[in-house]
Amino acid sequence: MKRRNTHSTAEIFEVLKSSGNALSHDMIQENIGSDIDRATIYRVLNRFCEDGKVHKVIGDDGKQYFAICHNCSGKNQVHSHNHIHFRCLHCGKVECLERDLAVPLPEGYVAKVHNLVISGFCNSCS
Amino acid sequence: MKRRNTHSTAEIFEVLKSSGNALSHDMIQENIGSDIDRATIYRVLNRFCEDGKVHKVIGDDGKQYFAICHNCSGKNQVHSHNHIHFRCLHCGKVECLERDLAVPLPEGYVAKVHNLVISGFCNSCS
DNA sequence: ATATTATCGCAACAAGGTCGCATTATGAAT
DNA sequence: ATTCATAATGCGACCTTGTTGCGATAATAT
Ligand SMILES: [Mn+2]
Ligand SMILES: [Mn+2]
Ligand SMILES: [Zn+2]
Ligand SMILES: [Zn+2]
């Protein structure tokens, strides 16, 4: 299962990188030049996640958002990013607030995945 | 639009209360005695939310979970609960960790809704 | 008891995401 | 350069979660 370099993967990664934010599937499809199938986009994104190049967040709208990983060592499927994400209710932007958050859990609880989203109005929209 | 007391509302609220956790639609349908239609359950739950009796969390599985509000003054549709929720990857339980969390946002950002979920293994499953 | 209308049940719908499968095209081997 | 194995794609079908329209039912007030 060695990865291949395809047009799709290159373009999708480029869109994610140049955006700098977390993007949903349809945001990616809009910002992309060529026509790439929905299923392909999801498959590419999930592959990126497996490879530790990208992480996924579920928004409070129930949609999946994908953002490039920074300082992400592990290549595991689940690389926990314990930072907050902010989703603007006006412009739709979803960004990673890179400041890490220490979350205290009760005794005996083991955290595997952090999915922290705050929605509201961003600095450009408030 | 005055609310009426129906079997459905009573039963659903009772299930939520006796459970003590945040429940998804299908969890409610399982734990309920009678047969209540899916659409009705959602409508009842959304009414509860509007009335400030219940709050909703989107899990990292993309599903909606509903939990009874404690210390919730406002009757607004959006009553922000800035506490963490924990979803157990083994037993499926979703609970409100009632300890409030102070989240620092960058200048100019206005928080409206908090959707904070950590998944992993609870004390009974770790 | 009657009237009003909030709520219900059912079916249809919509959105987001996944999967199976035949086809394409990447990267390695010759 | 050609051939080969198979990763990746496109398309359609499918699934799950949740919402909506509408006629039927039942909760409350008079
Ligand atoms: Mn992030
Ligand atoms: Mn809660
Ligand atoms: Zn904005
Ligand atoms: Zn558990």
PDB file of C-alpha atoms (C1' of nucleotides) and ligand atoms in Angstrom:
ATOM      1  CA  MET A   1       0.000   0.000   0.000  1.00  0.00           C
ATOM      2  CA  LYS A   2       2.459   2.581  -1.047  1.00  0.00           C
ATOM      3  CA  ARG A   3       0.932   5.944  -1.824  1.00  0.00           C
ATOM      4  CA  ARG A   4       0.977   7.352  -5.327  1.00  0.00           C
ATOM      5  CA  ASN A   5       1.190  10.956  -6.384  1.00  0.00           C
ATOM      6  CA  THR A   6      -1.901  11.854  -8.301  1.00  0.00           C
ATOM      7  CA  HIS A   7      -3.423  15.069  -9.537  1.00  0.00           C
ATOM      8  CA  SER A   8      -6.202  14.795  -6.992  1.00  0.00           C
ATOM      9  CA  THR A   9      -3.971  14.419  -3.976  1.00  0.00           C
ATOM     10  CA  ALA A  10      -1.716  17.253  -5.069  1.00  0.00           C
ATOM     11  CA  GLU A  11      -4.560  19.631  -5.757  1.00  0.00           C
ATOM     12  CA  ILE A  12      -6.482  18.848  -2.588  1.00  0.00           C
ATOM     13  CA  PHE A  13      -3.421  19.219  -0.426  1.00  0.00           C
ATOM     14  CA  GLU A  14      -2.581  22.502  -2.131  1.00  0.00           C
ATOM     15  CA  VAL A  15      -6.080  23.858  -1.475  1.00  0.00           C
ATOM     16  CA  LEU A  16      -5.807  22.910   2.183  1.00  0.00           C
ATOM     17  CA  LYS A  17      -2.379  24.435   2.506  1.00  0.00           C
ATOM     18  CA  SER A  18      -3.106  27.718   0.771  1.00  0.00           C
ATOM     19  CA  SER A  19      -6.354  28.136   2.674  1.00  0.00           C
ATOM     20  CA  GLY A  20      -4.727  27.654   6.057  1.00  0.00           C
ATOM     21  CA  ASN A  21      -8.072  26.778   7.579  1.00  0.00           C
ATOM     22  CA  ALA A  22     -10.057  23.644   8.150  1.00  0.00           C
ATOM     23  CA  LEU A  23     -12.163  22.925   5.096  1.00  0.00           C
ATOM     24  CA  SER A  24     -15.207  20.813   4.524  1.00  0.00           C
ATOM     25  CA  HIS A  25     -15.634  18.622   1.493  1.00  0.00           C
ATOM     26  CA  ASP A  26     -17.739  21.164  -0.381  1.00  0.00           C
ATOM     27  CA  MET A  27     -15.398  24.029   0.443  1.00  0.00           C
ATOM     28  CA  ILE A  28     -12.605  22.014  -1.115  1.00  0.00           C
ATOM     29  CA  GLN A  29     -14.694  21.229  -4.152  1.00  0.00           C
ATOM     30  CA  GLU A  30     -15.404  24.926  -4.650  1.00  0.00           C
ATOM     31  CA  ASN A  31     -11.821  26.076  -4.244  1.00  0.00           C
ATOM     32  CA  ILE A  32     -10.510  23.445  -6.589  1.00  0.00           C
ATOM     33  CA  GLY A  33      -9.870  23.977 -10.254  1.00  0.00           C
ATOM     34  CA  SER A  34     -10.668  20.644 -11.814  1.00  0.00           C
ATOM     35  CA  ASP A  35     -13.622  18.387 -11.187  1.00  0.00           C
ATOM     36  CA  ILE A  36     -12.850  15.715  -8.660  1.00  0.00           C
ATOM     37  CA  ASP A  37     -15.478  13.275  -7.553  1.00  0.00           C
ATOM     38  CA  ARG A  38     -16.929  13.561  -4.065  1.00  0.00           C
ATOM     39  CA  ALA A  39     -15.974  10.024  -3.135  1.00  0.00           C
ATOM     40  CA  THR A  40     -12.437  10.637  -4.298  1.00  0.00           C
ATOM     41  CA  ILE A  41     -12.100  13.783  -2.234  1.00  0.00           C
ATOM     42  CA  TYR A  42     -13.221  11.945   0.883  1.00  0.00           C
ATOM     43  CA  ARG A  43     -10.900   9.055   0.140  1.00  0.00           C
ATOM     44  CA  VAL A  44      -7.960  11.392  -0.359  1.00  0.00           C
ATOM     45  CA  LEU A  45      -8.736  13.240   2.855  1.00  0.00           C
ATOM     46  CA  ASN A  46      -9.059  10.067   4.853  1.00  0.00           C
ATOM     47  CA  ARG A  47      -5.768   8.872   3.451  1.00  0.00           C
ATOM     48  CA  PHE A  48      -4.183  12.148   4.529  1.00  0.00           C
ATOM     49  CA  CYS A  49      -5.554  11.554   8.012  1.00  0.00           C
ATOM     50  CA  GLU A  50      -4.143   8.049   8.155  1.00  0.00           C
ATOM     51  CA  ASP A  51      -0.766   9.405   7.093  1.00  0.00           C
ATOM     52  CA  GLY A  52      -0.829  12.103   9.745  1.00  0.00           C
ATOM     53  CA  LYS A  53      -0.701  14.936   7.242  1.00  0.00           C
ATOM     54  CA  VAL A  54      -4.174  16.178   8.078  1.00  0.00           C
ATOM     55  CA  HIS A  55      -6.544  16.028  10.994  1.00  0.00           C
ATOM     56  CA  LYS A  56     -10.306  15.952  11.026  1.00  0.00           C
ATOM     57  CA  VAL A  57     -12.772  17.849  13.162  1.00  0.00           C
ATOM     58  CA  ILE A  58     -16.501  17.392  13.399  1.00  0.00           C
ATOM     59  CA  GLY A  59     -18.128  20.794  13.476  1.00  0.00           C
ATOM     60  CA  ASP A  60     -21.147  21.683  15.555  1.00  0.00           C
ATOM     61  CA  ASP A  61     -22.970  21.569  12.240  1.00  0.00           C
ATOM     62  CA  GLY A  62     -22.181  17.861  12.096  1.00  0.00           C
ATOM     63  CA  LYS A  63     -19.892  18.207   9.100  1.00  0.00           C
ATOM     64  CA  GLN A  64     -16.338  17.023   8.733  1.00  0.00           C
ATOM     65  CA  TYR A  65     -13.609  19.617   8.423  1.00  0.00           C
ATOM     66  CA  PHE A  66     -10.034  18.838   7.478  1.00  0.00           C
ATOM     67  CA  ALA A  67      -6.944  20.855   8.295  1.00  0.00           C
ATOM     68  CA  ILE A  68      -3.262  20.398   7.736  1.00  0.00           C
ATOM     69  CA  CYS A  69      -1.336  19.154  10.735  1.00  0.00           C
ATOM     70  CA  HIS A  70       1.353  21.285  12.258  1.00  0.00           C
ATOM     71  CA  ASN A  71       3.801  19.770  14.720  1.00  0.00           C
ATOM     72  CA  CYS A  72       2.178  16.422  14.322  1.00  0.00           C
ATOM     73  CA  SER A  73       4.690  13.708  15.002  1.00  0.00           C
ATOM     74  CA  GLY A  74       2.680  10.503  14.832  1.00  0.00           C
ATOM     75  CA  LYS A  75       1.484   8.883  11.657  1.00  0.00           C
ATOM     76  CA  ASN A  76      -1.263   7.069  13.528  1.00  0.00           C
ATOM     77  CA  GLN A  77      -4.826   7.163  12.386  1.00  0.00           C
ATOM     78  CA  VAL A  78      -5.860   8.926  15.562  1.00  0.00           C
ATOM     79  CA  HIS A  79      -3.468  11.731  16.247  1.00  0.00           C
ATOM     80  CA  SER A  80      -5.190  13.702  18.935  1.00  0.00           C
ATOM     81  CA  HIS A  81      -5.062  17.421  18.507  1.00  0.00           C
ATOM     82  CA  ASN A  82      -6.107  19.010  21.720  1.00  0.00           C
ATOM     83  CA  HIS A  83      -6.601  22.488  20.397  1.00  0.00           C
ATOM     84  CA  ILE A  84      -9.804  24.438  19.984  1.00  0.00           C
ATOM     85  CA  HIS A  85     -11.444  25.043  16.648  1.00  0.00           C
ATOM     86  CA  PHE A  86     -13.476  28.102  15.891  1.00  0.00           C
ATOM     87  CA  ARG A  87     -16.271  28.132  13.357  1.00  0.00           C
ATOM     88  CA  CYS A  88     -17.647  31.466  12.267  1.00  0.00           C
ATOM     89  CA  LEU A  89     -21.415  31.480  11.995  1.00  0.00           C
ATOM     90  CA  HIS A  90     -21.272  34.308   9.481  1.00  0.00           C
ATOM     91  CA  CYS A  91     -18.475  33.570   7.019  1.00  0.00           C
ATOM     92  CA  GLY A  92     -18.273  29.841   7.663  1.00  0.00           C
ATOM     93  CA  LYS A  93     -14.543  29.836   8.242  1.00  0.00           C
ATOM     94  CA  VAL A  94     -13.207  27.107  10.523  1.00  0.00           C
ATOM     95  CA  GLU A  95      -9.807  27.693  12.008  1.00  0.00           C
ATOM     96  CA  CYS A  96      -7.470  25.889  14.353  1.00  0.00           C
ATOM     97  CA  LEU A  97      -6.586  27.980  17.366  1.00  0.00           C
ATOM     98  CA  GLU A  98      -3.210  26.427  17.759  1.00  0.00           C
ATOM     99  CA  ARG A  99      -2.907  27.056  21.464  1.00  0.00           C
ATOM    100  CA  ASP A 100      -3.080  23.682  23.163  1.00  0.00           C
ATOM    101  CA  LEU A 101      -5.654  23.157  25.838  1.00  0.00           C
ATOM    102  CA  ALA A 102      -5.088  21.115  28.965  1.00  0.00           C
ATOM    103  CA  VAL A 103      -8.303  19.323  29.766  1.00  0.00           C
ATOM    104  CA  PRO A 104      -8.699  17.750  33.183  1.00  0.00           C
ATOM    105  CA  LEU A 105     -10.599  14.481  33.126  1.00  0.00           C
ATOM    106  CA  PRO A 106     -11.981  12.535  36.097  1.00  0.00           C
ATOM    107  CA  GLU A 107     -10.059   9.572  37.467  1.00  0.00           C
ATOM    108  CA  GLY A 108     -10.085   6.520  35.229  1.00  0.00           C
ATOM    109  CA  TYR A 109     -10.987   8.379  32.078  1.00  0.00           C
ATOM    110  CA  VAL A 110      -8.665   8.009  29.105  1.00  0.00           C
ATOM    111  CA  ALA A 111      -8.840  10.590  26.326  1.00  0.00           C
ATOM    112  CA  LYS A 112      -8.300   9.401  22.796  1.00  0.00           C
ATOM    113  CA  VAL A 113      -9.709  12.083  20.553  1.00  0.00           C
ATOM    114  CA  HIS A 114     -10.364  15.740  21.216  1.00  0.00           C
ATOM    115  CA  ASN A 115     -13.106  17.416  19.246  1.00  0.00           C
ATOM    116  CA  LEU A 116     -13.337  20.937  20.560  1.00  0.00           C
ATOM    117  CA  VAL A 117     -15.330  23.439  18.578  1.00  0.00           C
ATOM    118  CA  ILE A 118     -16.566  26.865  19.488  1.00  0.00           C
ATOM    119  CA  SER A 119     -18.787  28.685  17.073  1.00  0.00           C
ATOM    120  CA  GLY A 120     -19.566  32.355  17.011  1.00  0.00           C
ATOM    121  CA  PHE A 121     -18.241  35.336  15.101  1.00  0.00           C
ATOM    122  CA  CYS A 122     -14.653  35.702  14.019  1.00  0.00           C
ATOM    123  CA  ASN A 123     -12.650  38.893  14.174  1.00  0.00           C
ATOM    124  CA  SER A 124     -13.636  39.862  10.623  1.00  0.00           C
ATOM    125  CA  CYS A 125     -17.342  39.241  11.252  1.00  0.00           C
ATOM    126  CA  SER A 126     -17.984  40.458  14.783  1.00  0.00           C
TER     127      SER A 126
ATOM    128  CA  MET B   1     -47.819  28.287  21.093  1.00  0.00           C
ATOM    129  CA  LYS B   2     -48.402  27.080  24.562  1.00  0.00           C
ATOM    130  CA  ARG B   3     -46.893  23.674  25.225  1.00  0.00           C
ATOM    131  CA  ARG B   4     -49.063  20.662  25.906  1.00  0.00           C
ATOM    132  CA  ASN B   5     -48.317  17.717  28.134  1.00  0.00           C
ATOM    133  CA  THR B   6     -48.316  14.599  26.056  1.00  0.00           C
ATOM    134  CA  HIS B   7     -47.275  11.023  26.624  1.00  0.00           C
ATOM    135  CA  SER B   8     -44.319  11.485  24.311  1.00  0.00           C
ATOM    136  CA  THR B   9     -42.902  14.516  26.052  1.00  0.00           C
ATOM    137  CA  ALA B  10     -43.324  12.960  29.489  1.00  0.00           C
ATOM    138  CA  GLU B  11     -41.722   9.684  28.508  1.00  0.00           C
ATOM    139  CA  ILE B  12     -38.812  11.221  26.648  1.00  0.00           C
ATOM    140  CA  PHE B  13     -38.042  13.615  29.457  1.00  0.00           C
ATOM    141  CA  GLU B  14     -38.225  10.780  31.958  1.00  0.00           C
ATOM    142  CA  VAL B  15     -35.772   8.697  29.932  1.00  0.00           C
ATOM    143  CA  LEU B  16     -33.349  11.597  29.771  1.00  0.00           C
ATOM    144  CA  LYS B  17     -33.669  12.289  33.474  1.00  0.00           C
ATOM    145  CA  SER B  18     -33.296   8.745  34.692  1.00  0.00           C
ATOM    146  CA  SER B  19     -30.360   8.141  32.378  1.00  0.00           C
ATOM    147  CA  GLY B  20     -28.454  11.170  33.584  1.00  0.00           C
ATOM    148  CA  ASN B  21     -26.389  11.160  30.421  1.00  0.00           C
ATOM    149  CA  ALA B  22     -26.610  12.738  27.024  1.00  0.00           C
ATOM    150  CA  LEU B  23     -28.619  10.475  24.743  1.00  0.00           C
ATOM    151  CA  SER B  24     -28.912  10.210  21.017  1.00  0.00           C
ATOM    152  CA  HIS B  25     -32.211   9.715  19.282  1.00  0.00           C
ATOM    153  CA  ASP B  26     -31.785   5.968  18.931  1.00  0.00           C
ATOM    154  CA  MET B  27     -30.658   5.552  22.537  1.00  0.00           C
ATOM    155  CA  ILE B  28     -33.884   7.220  23.572  1.00  0.00           C
ATOM    156  CA  GLN B  29     -35.910   5.024  21.279  1.00  0.00           C
ATOM    157  CA  GLU B  30     -34.339   1.931  22.806  1.00  0.00           C
ATOM    158  CA  ASN B  31     -34.826   2.980  26.410  1.00  0.00           C
ATOM    159  CA  ILE B  32     -38.422   3.955  25.848  1.00  0.00           C
ATOM    160  CA  GLY B  33     -41.366   1.730  26.485  1.00  0.00           C
ATOM    161  CA  SER B  34     -43.861   2.685  23.837  1.00  0.00           C
ATOM    162  CA  ASP B  35     -43.286   3.250  20.160  1.00  0.00           C
ATOM    163  CA  ILE B  36     -42.771   6.894  19.359  1.00  0.00           C
ATOM    164  CA  ASP B  37     -42.040   8.031  15.865  1.00  0.00           C
ATOM    165  CA  ARG B  38     -38.555   9.247  15.025  1.00  0.00           C
ATOM    166  CA  ALA B  39     -39.789  12.591  13.803  1.00  0.00           C
ATOM    167  CA  THR B  40     -41.760  13.087  16.986  1.00  0.00           C
ATOM    168  CA  ILE B  41     -38.757  12.336  19.163  1.00  0.00           C
ATOM    169  CA  TYR B  42     -36.678  14.912  17.322  1.00  0.00           C
ATOM    170  CA  ARG B  43     -39.461  17.456  17.490  1.00  0.00           C
ATOM    171  CA  VAL B  44     -39.890  16.907  21.220  1.00  0.00           C
ATOM    172  CA  LEU B  45     -36.158  17.189  21.823  1.00  0.00           C
ATOM    173  CA  ASN B  46     -35.864  20.370  19.796  1.00  0.00           C
ATOM    174  CA  ARG B  47     -38.788  21.816  21.724  1.00  0.00           C
ATOM    175  CA  PHE B  48     -36.996  20.958  24.962  1.00  0.00           C
ATOM    176  CA  CYS B  49     -33.961  22.790  23.666  1.00  0.00           C
ATOM    177  CA  GLU B  50     -35.983  25.859  22.769  1.00  0.00           C
ATOM    178  CA  ASP B  51     -37.473  25.838  26.251  1.00  0.00           C
ATOM    179  CA  GLY B  52     -34.069  25.560  27.888  1.00  0.00           C
ATOM    180  CA  LYS B  53     -34.839  22.234  29.533  1.00  0.00           C
ATOM    181  CA  VAL B  54     -32.301  20.343  27.468  1.00  0.00           C
ATOM    182  CA  HIS B  55     -29.124  21.101  25.595  1.00  0.00           C
ATOM    183  CA  LYS B  56     -27.719  19.487  22.503  1.00  0.00           C
ATOM    184  CA  VAL B  57     -24.199  18.365  21.705  1.00  0.00           C
ATOM    185  CA  ILE B  58     -22.823  17.154  18.420  1.00  0.00           C
ATOM    186  CA  GLY B  59     -20.608  14.172  19.072  1.00  0.00           C
ATOM    187  CA  ASP B  60     -17.402  13.438  17.249  1.00  0.00           C
ATOM    188  CA  ASP B  61     -19.460  10.763  15.522  1.00  0.00           C
ATOM    189  CA  GLY B  62     -21.550  13.534  14.002  1.00  0.00           C
ATOM    190  CA  LYS B  63     -24.671  12.559  15.927  1.00  0.00           C
ATOM    191  CA  GLN B  64     -26.830  14.738  18.116  1.00  0.00           C
ATOM    192  CA  TYR B  65     -26.916  14.014  21.827  1.00  0.00           C
ATOM    193  CA  PHE B  66     -29.379  15.582  24.233  1.00  0.00           C
ATOM    194  CA  ALA B  67     -28.951  16.087  27.952  1.00  0.00           C
ATOM    195  CA  ILE B  68     -30.988  17.712  30.655  1.00  0.00           C
ATOM    196  CA  CYS B  69     -29.845  21.177  31.635  1.00  0.00           C
ATOM    197  CA  HIS B  70     -28.616  21.838  35.123  1.00  0.00           C
ATOM    198  CA  ASN B  71     -28.228  25.392  36.354  1.00  0.00           C
ATOM    199  CA  CYS B  72     -29.481  26.688  33.062  1.00  0.00           C
ATOM    200  CA  SER B  73     -31.111  30.030  33.569  1.00  0.00           C
ATOM    201  CA  GLY B  74     -31.965  31.186  30.056  1.00  0.00           C
ATOM    202  CA  LYS B  75     -34.825  29.913  27.976  1.00  0.00           C
ATOM    203  CA  ASN B  76     -33.098  30.971  24.777  1.00  0.00           C
ATOM    204  CA  GLN B  77     -32.635  28.624  21.896  1.00  0.00           C
ATOM    205  CA  VAL B  78     -28.893  28.890  22.217  1.00  0.00           C
ATOM    206  CA  HIS B  79     -27.938  28.462  25.833  1.00  0.00           C
ATOM    207  CA  SER B  80     -24.241  27.938  25.684  1.00  0.00           C
ATOM    208  CA  HIS B  81     -22.935  25.260  27.968  1.00  0.00           C
ATOM    209  CA  ASN B  82     -19.220  25.574  28.192  1.00  0.00           C
ATOM    210  CA  HIS B  83     -18.546  22.235  29.744  1.00  0.00           C
ATOM    211  CA  ILE B  84     -16.799  19.247  28.274  1.00  0.00           C
ATOM    212  CA  HIS B  85     -18.600  16.146  27.126  1.00  0.00           C
ATOM    213  CA  PHE B  86     -17.062  12.724  27.205  1.00  0.00           C
ATOM    214  CA  ARG B  87     -18.054   9.974  24.820  1.00  0.00           C
ATOM    215  CA  CYS B  88     -16.908   6.455  25.580  1.00  0.00           C
ATOM    216  CA  LEU B  89     -15.713   4.618  22.514  1.00  0.00           C
ATOM    217  CA  HIS B  90     -16.524   1.300  24.148  1.00  0.00           C
ATOM    218  CA  CYS B  91     -19.886   1.605  25.880  1.00  0.00           C
ATOM    219  CA  GLY B  92     -21.137   4.589  23.898  1.00  0.00           C
ATOM    220  CA  LYS B  93     -22.066   6.604  26.965  1.00  0.00           C
ATOM    221  CA  VAL B  94     -21.961  10.376  26.591  1.00  0.00           C
ATOM    222  CA  GLU B  95     -21.758  12.383  29.759  1.00  0.00           C
ATOM    223  CA  CYS B  96     -21.557  16.016  30.733  1.00  0.00           C
ATOM    224  CA  LEU B  97     -18.499  16.760  32.810  1.00  0.00           C
ATOM    225  CA  GLU B  98     -20.132  19.561  34.662  1.00  0.00           C
ATOM    226  CA  ARG B  99     -16.943  21.429  35.447  1.00  0.00           C
ATOM    227  CA  ASP B 100     -17.029  24.608  33.407  1.00  0.00           C
ATOM    228  CA  LEU B 101     -14.139  25.356  31.130  1.00  0.00           C
ATOM    229  CA  ALA B 102     -12.736  28.810  30.567  1.00  0.00           C
ATOM    230  CA  VAL B 103     -11.699  29.054  26.951  1.00  0.00           C
ATOM    231  CA  PRO B 104      -9.473  31.925  25.885  1.00  0.00           C
ATOM    232  CA  LEU B 105     -10.286  33.261  22.430  1.00  0.00           C
ATOM    233  CA  PRO B 106      -8.232  35.679  20.328  1.00  0.00           C
ATOM    234  CA  GLU B 107      -9.158  39.356  20.217  1.00  0.00           C
ATOM    235  CA  GLY B 108     -12.321  40.119  18.301  1.00  0.00           C
ATOM    236  CA  TYR B 109     -13.736  36.616  18.509  1.00  0.00           C
ATOM    237  CA  VAL B 110     -17.188  36.198  20.016  1.00  0.00           C
ATOM    238  CA  ALA B 111     -18.232  32.769  21.251  1.00  0.00           C
ATOM    239  CA  LYS B 112     -21.827  31.760  20.819  1.00  0.00           C
ATOM    240  CA  VAL B 113     -21.936  28.012  21.140  1.00  0.00           C
ATOM    241  CA  HIS B 114     -19.520  25.612  22.790  1.00  0.00           C
ATOM    242  CA  ASN B 115     -19.339  22.092  21.463  1.00  0.00           C
ATOM    243  CA  LEU B 116     -16.613  20.372  23.397  1.00  0.00           C
ATOM    244  CA  VAL B 117     -16.325  16.623  23.140  1.00  0.00           C
ATOM    245  CA  ILE B 118     -13.569  14.291  24.163  1.00  0.00           C
ATOM    246  CA  SER B 119     -13.866  10.650  23.294  1.00  0.00           C
ATOM    247  CA  GLY B 120     -11.961   7.779  24.772  1.00  0.00           C
ATOM    248  CA  PHE B 121     -12.639   5.249  27.488  1.00  0.00           C
ATOM    249  CA  CYS B 122     -14.677   5.986  30.557  1.00  0.00           C
ATOM    250  CA  ASN B 123     -13.849   4.804  34.066  1.00  0.00           C
ATOM    251  CA  SER B 124     -15.905   1.627  33.631  1.00  0.00           C
ATOM    252  CA  CYS B 125     -14.298   0.765  30.306  1.00  0.00           C
ATOM    253  CA  SER B 126     -10.650   1.730  30.652  1.00  0.00           C
TER     254      SER B 126
ATOM    255  C1'  DA C   1     -69.620  18.799  24.910  1.00  0.00           C
ATOM    256  C1'  DT C   2     -67.390  21.652  21.521  1.00  0.00           C
ATOM    257  C1'  DA C   3     -63.908  24.238  19.494  1.00  0.00           C
ATOM    258  C1'  DT C   4     -59.197  25.337  18.863  1.00  0.00           C
ATOM    259  C1'  DT C   5     -54.848  24.050  17.639  1.00  0.00           C
ATOM    260  C1'  DA C   6     -50.503  21.832  19.381  1.00  0.00           C
ATOM    261  C1'  DT C   7     -48.754  17.562  18.614  1.00  0.00           C
ATOM    262  C1'  DC C   8     -48.439  13.120  16.319  1.00  0.00           C
ATOM    263  C1'  DG C   9     -47.578   9.469  12.683  1.00  0.00           C
ATOM    264  C1'  DC C  10     -46.376   8.524   8.315  1.00  0.00           C
ATOM    265  C1'  DA C  11     -44.086   9.162   4.198  1.00  0.00           C
ATOM    266  C1'  DA C  12     -41.176  11.701   1.458  1.00  0.00           C
ATOM    267  C1'  DC C  13     -37.230  14.225   1.274  1.00  0.00           C
ATOM    268  C1'  DA C  14     -32.367  16.167   1.901  1.00  0.00           C
ATOM    269  C1'  DA C  15     -27.608  16.247   3.187  1.00  0.00           C
ATOM    270  C1'  DG C  16     -23.419  14.113   4.297  1.00  0.00           C
ATOM    271  C1'  DG C  17     -20.703  10.384   3.807  1.00  0.00           C
ATOM    272  C1'  DT C  18     -19.373   5.438   2.441  1.00  0.00           C
ATOM    273  C1'  DC C  19     -18.857   1.376  -0.577  1.00  0.00           C
ATOM    274  C1'  DG C  20     -18.602  -1.882  -4.704  1.00  0.00           C
ATOM    275  C1'  DC C  21     -16.907  -2.312  -8.978  1.00  0.00           C
ATOM    276  C1'  DA C  22     -15.214  -1.543 -13.450  1.00  0.00           C
ATOM    277  C1'  DT C  23     -11.741   1.646 -15.439  1.00  0.00           C
ATOM    278  C1'  DT C  24      -7.603   4.517 -15.325  1.00  0.00           C
ATOM    279  C1'  DA C  25      -3.027   5.760 -14.533  1.00  0.00           C
ATOM    280  C1'  DT C  26       1.130   5.699 -11.412  1.00  0.00           C
ATOM    281  C1'  DG C  27       5.526   3.765 -10.397  1.00  0.00           C
ATOM    282  C1'  DA C  28       8.427  -0.018 -10.659  1.00  0.00           C
ATOM    283  C1'  DA C  29      10.558  -3.749 -13.220  1.00  0.00           C
ATOM    284  C1'  DT C  30      12.207  -5.422 -17.428  1.00  0.00           C
TER     285       DT C  30
ATOM    286  C1'  DA D   1      10.335   2.333 -24.137  1.00  0.00           C
ATOM    287  C1'  DT D   2       7.182  -1.474 -22.827  1.00  0.00           C
ATOM    288  C1'  DT D   3       5.033  -4.191 -19.701  1.00  0.00           C
ATOM    289  C1'  DC D   4       3.039  -5.211 -15.332  1.00  0.00           C
ATOM    290  C1'  DA D   5       0.847  -4.974 -10.748  1.00  0.00           C
ATOM    291  C1'  DT D   6      -2.113  -2.485  -8.256  1.00  0.00           C
ATOM    292  C1'  DA D   7      -3.277   2.157  -6.074  1.00  0.00           C
ATOM    293  C1'  DA D   8      -6.394   5.506  -7.137  1.00  0.00           C
ATOM    294  C1'  DT D   9     -10.420   7.266  -9.646  1.00  0.00           C
ATOM    295  C1'  DG D  10     -15.380   7.940 -11.268  1.00  0.00           C
ATOM    296  C1'  DC D  11     -19.790   6.612 -11.095  1.00  0.00           C
ATOM    297  C1'  DG D  12     -23.734   4.908  -9.060  1.00  0.00           C
ATOM    298  C1'  DA D  13     -25.975   2.824  -5.430  1.00  0.00           C
ATOM    299  C1'  DC D  14     -26.499   2.880  -0.831  1.00  0.00           C
ATOM    300  C1'  DC D  15     -26.771   4.120   4.279  1.00  0.00           C
ATOM    301  C1'  DT D  16     -27.596   7.023   8.223  1.00  0.00           C
ATOM    302  C1'  DT D  17     -29.085  10.998  10.418  1.00  0.00           C
ATOM    303  C1'  DG D  18     -32.223  14.461  10.634  1.00  0.00           C
ATOM    304  C1'  DT D  19     -36.065  17.543   8.709  1.00  0.00           C
ATOM    305  C1'  DT D  20     -40.570  18.745   6.576  1.00  0.00           C
ATOM    306  C1'  DG D  21     -45.483  18.530   4.675  1.00  0.00           C
ATOM    307  C1'  DC D  22     -49.785  17.055   5.644  1.00  0.00           C
ATOM    308  C1'  DG D  23     -53.792  14.863   7.251  1.00  0.00           C
ATOM    309  C1'  DA D  24     -55.225  12.681  11.646  1.00  0.00           C
ATOM    310  C1'  DT D  25     -55.254  12.787  16.721  1.00  0.00           C
ATOM    311  C1'  DA D  26     -55.652  14.493  21.240  1.00  0.00           C
ATOM    312  C1'  DA D  27     -54.699  18.175  24.922  1.00  0.00           C
ATOM    313  C1'  DT D  28     -56.594  22.284  26.834  1.00  0.00           C
ATOM    314  C1'  DA D  29     -59.892  26.162  27.314  1.00  0.00           C
ATOM    315  C1'  DT D  30     -64.582  27.682  27.134  1.00  0.00           C
TER     316       DT D  30
HETATM  317 MN    MN E   1      -7.138  21.693  14.124  1.00  0.00          MN
HETATM  318 MN    MN E   2     -23.784  18.862  28.540  1.00  0.00          MN
HETATM  319 ZN    ZN E   3     -16.309  35.154  10.029  1.00  0.00          ZN
HETATM  320 ZN    ZN E   4     -17.542   3.278  28.692  1.00  0.00          ZN
END
